[in-house]
Amino acid sequence: MASKNTIKVLIDGKIVTLSGYESEEYLQRVASYLNNKIMDLHALPGYNRQSPDTKSTLLALNLADDYFKAKKRADSVEADMESRDREAYDIKHDLIAAQIQVDQLKGENEQLLAENSALKEQIDRLTQEMEELLK
């Protein structure tokens, strides 16, 4: 089992201790992302006049919005991958069917070549017999 990491980070001007089984770099990235969201909200007119509860709610809404947008993109990519996998499967199936057909046609071609060769021999033999009879 991975060891638990603890790191002190600065979020919205306050030192916060984060703990988790993720790497310290990951925990720092999470804190940085949260700080960027908070800075974006602070840039909005009237945000600083809001109550702490309203600020927390706006932050949570922004984070939820980012999550749902990312989830929608991930779901879209996953659906695209599944579609491509099905398409690849269908193409492989078609390729196998075509290969079977090619093998069957090769067999038929070999059979027809053998019949053609036998008929040529028969023509040659009959031609010789006819020439002998005409002599």
PDB file of C-alpha atoms in Angstrom:
ATOM      1  CA  MET A   1       0.000   0.000   0.000  1.00  0.00           C
ATOM      2  CA  ALA A   2       1.276   3.496  -0.833  1.00  0.00           C
ATOM      3  CA  SER A   3       2.347   5.735   1.992  1.00  0.00           C
ATOM      4  CA  LYS A   4       0.249   8.698   2.985  1.00  0.00           C
ATOM      5  CA  ASN A   5       1.694  12.090   2.046  1.00  0.00           C
ATOM      6  CA  THR A   6       1.135  15.266   4.016  1.00  0.00           C
ATOM      7  CA  ILE A   7       1.933  18.689   2.620  1.00  0.00           C
ATOM      8  CA  LYS A   8       1.288  22.276   3.677  1.00  0.00           C
ATOM      9  CA  VAL A   9      -0.103  24.459   0.899  1.00  0.00           C
ATOM     10  CA  LEU A  10      -1.325  28.021   0.598  1.00  0.00           C
ATOM     11  CA  ILE A  11      -5.001  28.278  -0.433  1.00  0.00           C
ATOM     12  CA  ASP A  12      -6.647  31.693  -0.621  1.00  0.00           C
ATOM     13  CA  GLY A  13      -3.940  33.174   1.590  1.00  0.00           C
ATOM     14  CA  LYS A  14      -4.266  30.513   4.298  1.00  0.00           C
ATOM     15  CA  ILE A  15      -1.900  27.674   5.074  1.00  0.00           C
ATOM     16  CA  VAL A  16      -3.747  24.373   4.796  1.00  0.00           C
ATOM     17  CA  THR A  17      -2.428  20.877   5.480  1.00  0.00           C
ATOM     18  CA  LEU A  18      -3.387  18.351   2.809  1.00  0.00           C
ATOM     19  CA  SER A  19      -2.997  14.593   3.277  1.00  0.00           C
ATOM     20  CA  GLY A  20      -3.532  11.793   0.849  1.00  0.00           C
ATOM     21  CA  TYR A  21      -2.048   8.783  -0.867  1.00  0.00           C
ATOM     22  CA  GLU A  22      -1.357  10.805  -3.992  1.00  0.00           C
ATOM     23  CA  SER A  23       2.058  12.346  -4.591  1.00  0.00           C
ATOM     24  CA  GLU A  24       2.996  15.688  -3.064  1.00  0.00           C
ATOM     25  CA  GLU A  25       3.174  17.120  -6.584  1.00  0.00           C
ATOM     26  CA  TYR A  26      -0.412  16.062  -7.208  1.00  0.00           C
ATOM     27  CA  LEU A  27      -1.620  17.585  -3.942  1.00  0.00           C
ATOM     28  CA  GLN A  28       0.213  20.803  -4.838  1.00  0.00           C
ATOM     29  CA  ARG A  29      -1.472  20.816  -8.283  1.00  0.00           C
ATOM     30  CA  VAL A  30      -4.877  20.432  -6.636  1.00  0.00           C
ATOM     31  CA  ALA A  31      -4.148  23.383  -4.338  1.00  0.00           C
ATOM     32  CA  SER A  32      -2.898  25.419  -7.291  1.00  0.00           C
ATOM     33  CA  TYR A  33      -6.043  24.638  -9.280  1.00  0.00           C
ATOM     34  CA  LEU A  34      -8.218  25.689  -6.354  1.00  0.00           C
ATOM     35  CA  ASN A  35      -6.225  28.921  -5.946  1.00  0.00           C
ATOM     36  CA  ASN A  36      -6.691  29.713  -9.641  1.00  0.00           C
ATOM     37  CA  LYS A  37     -10.447  29.195  -9.326  1.00  0.00           C
ATOM     38  CA  ILE A  38     -10.568  31.461  -6.274  1.00  0.00           C
ATOM     39  CA  MET A  39      -8.535  34.130  -8.113  1.00  0.00           C
ATOM     40  CA  ASP A  40     -10.943  33.912 -11.071  1.00  0.00           C
ATOM     41  CA  LEU A  41     -13.873  34.489  -8.728  1.00  0.00           C
ATOM     42  CA  HIS A  42     -12.128  37.388  -6.973  1.00  0.00           C
ATOM     43  CA  ALA A  43     -11.796  39.058 -10.381  1.00  0.00           C
ATOM     44  CA  LEU A  44     -15.585  39.097 -10.811  1.00  0.00           C
ATOM     45  CA  PRO A  45     -17.289  42.389  -9.911  1.00  0.00           C
ATOM     46  CA  GLY A  46     -19.170  42.194  -6.627  1.00  0.00           C
ATOM     47  CA  TYR A  47     -17.674  38.863  -5.568  1.00  0.00           C
ATOM     48  CA  ASN A  48     -15.742  40.375  -2.660  1.00  0.00           C
ATOM     49  CA  ARG A  49     -18.947  41.868  -1.237  1.00  0.00           C
ATOM     50  CA  GLN A  50     -20.575  38.427  -0.969  1.00  0.00           C
ATOM     51  CA  SER A  51     -20.869  36.508   2.299  1.00  0.00           C
ATOM     52  CA  PRO A  52     -18.411  33.675   2.937  1.00  0.00           C
ATOM     53  CA  ASP A  53     -21.239  31.150   2.438  1.00  0.00           C
ATOM     54  CA  THR A  54     -22.098  32.640  -0.960  1.00  0.00           C
ATOM     55  CA  LYS A  55     -18.418  32.667  -1.937  1.00  0.00           C
ATOM     56  CA  SER A  56     -18.117  28.992  -0.954  1.00  0.00           C
ATOM     57  CA  THR A  57     -21.241  28.171  -2.931  1.00  0.00           C
ATOM     58  CA  LEU A  58     -19.943  30.007  -6.019  1.00  0.00           C
ATOM     59  CA  LEU A  59     -16.610  28.197  -5.728  1.00  0.00           C
ATOM     60  CA  ALA A  60     -18.380  24.842  -5.371  1.00  0.00           C
ATOM     61  CA  LEU A  61     -20.571  25.628  -8.393  1.00  0.00           C
ATOM     62  CA  ASN A  62     -17.529  26.530 -10.485  1.00  0.00           C
ATOM     63  CA  LEU A  63     -15.739  23.334  -9.455  1.00  0.00           C
ATOM     64  CA  ALA A  64     -18.855  21.254 -10.186  1.00  0.00           C
ATOM     65  CA  ASP A  65     -19.159  22.965 -13.583  1.00  0.00           C
ATOM     66  CA  ASP A  66     -15.535  22.107 -14.400  1.00  0.00           C
ATOM     67  CA  TYR A  67     -16.116  18.527 -13.258  1.00  0.00           C
ATOM     68  CA  PHE A  68     -19.234  18.024 -15.391  1.00  0.00           C
ATOM     69  CA  LYS A  69     -17.584  19.587 -18.451  1.00  0.00           C
ATOM     70  CA  ALA A  70     -14.520  17.351 -18.011  1.00  0.00           C
ATOM     71  CA  LYS A  71     -16.742  14.308 -17.452  1.00  0.00           C
ATOM     72  CA  LYS A  72     -18.715  15.115 -20.609  1.00  0.00           C
ATOM     73  CA  ARG A  73     -15.450  15.358 -22.600  1.00  0.00           C
ATOM     74  CA  ALA A  74     -14.187  12.102 -21.081  1.00  0.00           C
ATOM     75  CA  ASP A  75     -17.487  10.349 -21.828  1.00  0.00           C
ATOM     76  CA  SER A  76     -17.364  11.656 -25.390  1.00  0.00           C
ATOM     77  CA  VAL A  77     -13.795  10.405 -25.839  1.00  0.00           C
ATOM     78  CA  GLU A  78     -14.765   7.034 -24.350  1.00  0.00           C
ATOM     79  CA  ALA A  79     -17.784   6.754 -26.654  1.00  0.00           C
ATOM     80  CA  ASP A  80     -15.568   7.690 -29.612  1.00  0.00           C
ATOM     81  CA  MET A  81     -13.044   5.021 -28.593  1.00  0.00           C
ATOM     82  CA  GLU A  82     -15.806   2.406 -28.267  1.00  0.00           C
ATOM     83  CA  SER A  83     -17.134   3.391 -31.687  1.00  0.00           C
ATOM     84  CA  ARG A  84     -13.667   3.094 -33.199  1.00  0.00           C
ATOM     85  CA  ASP A  85     -13.161  -0.263 -31.473  1.00  0.00           C
ATOM     86  CA  ARG A  86     -16.443  -1.541 -32.957  1.00  0.00           C
ATOM     87  CA  GLU A  87     -15.445  -0.178 -36.360  1.00  0.00           C
ATOM     88  CA  ALA A  88     -12.035  -1.860 -36.124  1.00  0.00           C
ATOM     89  CA  TYR A  89     -13.718  -5.122 -35.107  1.00  0.00           C
ATOM     90  CA  ASP A  90     -16.085  -4.875 -38.077  1.00  0.00           C
ATOM     91  CA  ILE A  91     -13.188  -4.142 -40.429  1.00  0.00           C
ATOM     92  CA  LYS A  92     -11.241  -7.135 -39.068  1.00  0.00           C
ATOM     93  CA  HIS A  93     -14.340  -9.295 -39.498  1.00  0.00           C
ATOM     94  CA  ASP A  94     -14.739  -8.058 -43.087  1.00  0.00           C
ATOM     95  CA  LEU A  95     -11.041  -8.682 -43.733  1.00  0.00           C
ATOM     96  CA  ILE A  96     -11.302 -12.255 -42.463  1.00  0.00           C
ATOM     97  CA  ALA A  97     -14.404 -12.845 -44.592  1.00  0.00           C
ATOM     98  CA  ALA A  98     -12.604 -11.410 -47.625  1.00  0.00           C
ATOM     99  CA  GLN A  99      -9.555 -13.603 -46.932  1.00  0.00           C
ATOM    100  CA  ILE A 100     -11.783 -16.680 -46.759  1.00  0.00           C
ATOM    101  CA  GLN A 101     -13.387 -15.675 -50.049  1.00  0.00           C
ATOM    102  CA  VAL A 102      -9.947 -15.125 -51.634  1.00  0.00           C
ATOM    103  CA  ASP A 103      -8.843 -18.579 -50.454  1.00  0.00           C
ATOM    104  CA  GLN A 104     -12.018 -20.131 -51.906  1.00  0.00           C
ATOM    105  CA  LEU A 105     -11.485 -18.302 -55.204  1.00  0.00           C
ATOM    106  CA  LYS A 106      -7.860 -19.445 -55.317  1.00  0.00           C
ATOM    107  CA  GLY A 107      -9.039 -23.016 -54.860  1.00  0.00           C
ATOM    108  CA  GLU A 108     -11.655 -22.603 -57.599  1.00  0.00           C
ATOM    109  CA  ASN A 109      -9.014 -20.995 -59.851  1.00  0.00           C
ATOM    110  CA  GLU A 110      -6.609 -23.889 -59.302  1.00  0.00           C
ATOM    111  CA  GLN A 111      -9.411 -26.338 -60.079  1.00  0.00           C
ATOM    112  CA  LEU A 112     -10.332 -24.449 -63.251  1.00  0.00           C
ATOM    113  CA  LEU A 113      -6.663 -24.296 -64.303  1.00  0.00           C
ATOM    114  CA  ALA A 114      -6.376 -28.037 -63.791  1.00  0.00           C
ATOM    115  CA  GLU A 115      -9.582 -28.620 -65.823  1.00  0.00           C
ATOM    116  CA  ASN A 116      -8.268 -26.248 -68.507  1.00  0.00           C
ATOM    117  CA  SER A 117      -5.000 -28.119 -68.653  1.00  0.00           C
ATOM    118  CA  ALA A 118      -6.828 -31.459 -68.891  1.00  0.00           C
ATOM    119  CA  LEU A 119      -9.038 -30.088 -71.683  1.00  0.00           C
ATOM    120  CA  LYS A 120      -5.991 -28.780 -73.574  1.00  0.00           C
ATOM    121  CA  GLU A 121      -4.400 -32.207 -73.307  1.00  0.00           C
ATOM    122  CA  GLN A 122      -7.629 -33.772 -74.552  1.00  0.00           C
ATOM    123  CA  ILE A 123      -7.749 -31.293 -77.468  1.00  0.00           C
ATOM    124  CA  ASP A 124      -4.116 -32.058 -78.303  1.00  0.00           C
ATOM    125  CA  ARG A 125      -4.798 -35.806 -78.163  1.00  0.00           C
ATOM    126  CA  LEU A 126      -7.941 -35.517 -80.287  1.00  0.00           C
ATOM    127  CA  THR A 127      -6.125 -33.260 -82.757  1.00  0.00           C
ATOM    128  CA  GLN A 128      -3.367 -35.858 -83.091  1.00  0.00           C
ATOM    129  CA  GLU A 129      -5.904 -38.642 -83.534  1.00  0.00           C
ATOM    130  CA  MET A 130      -7.711 -36.612 -86.185  1.00  0.00           C
ATOM    131  CA  GLU A 131      -4.446 -35.871 -87.994  1.00  0.00           C
ATOM    132  CA  GLU A 132      -3.579 -39.562 -87.955  1.00  0.00           C
ATOM    133  CA  LEU A 133      -6.979 -40.447 -89.342  1.00  0.00           C
ATOM    134  CA  LEU A 134      -6.632 -37.831 -92.079  1.00  0.00           C
ATOM    135  CA  LYS A 135      -3.277 -39.171 -93.206  1.00  0.00           C
TER     136      LYS A 135
END
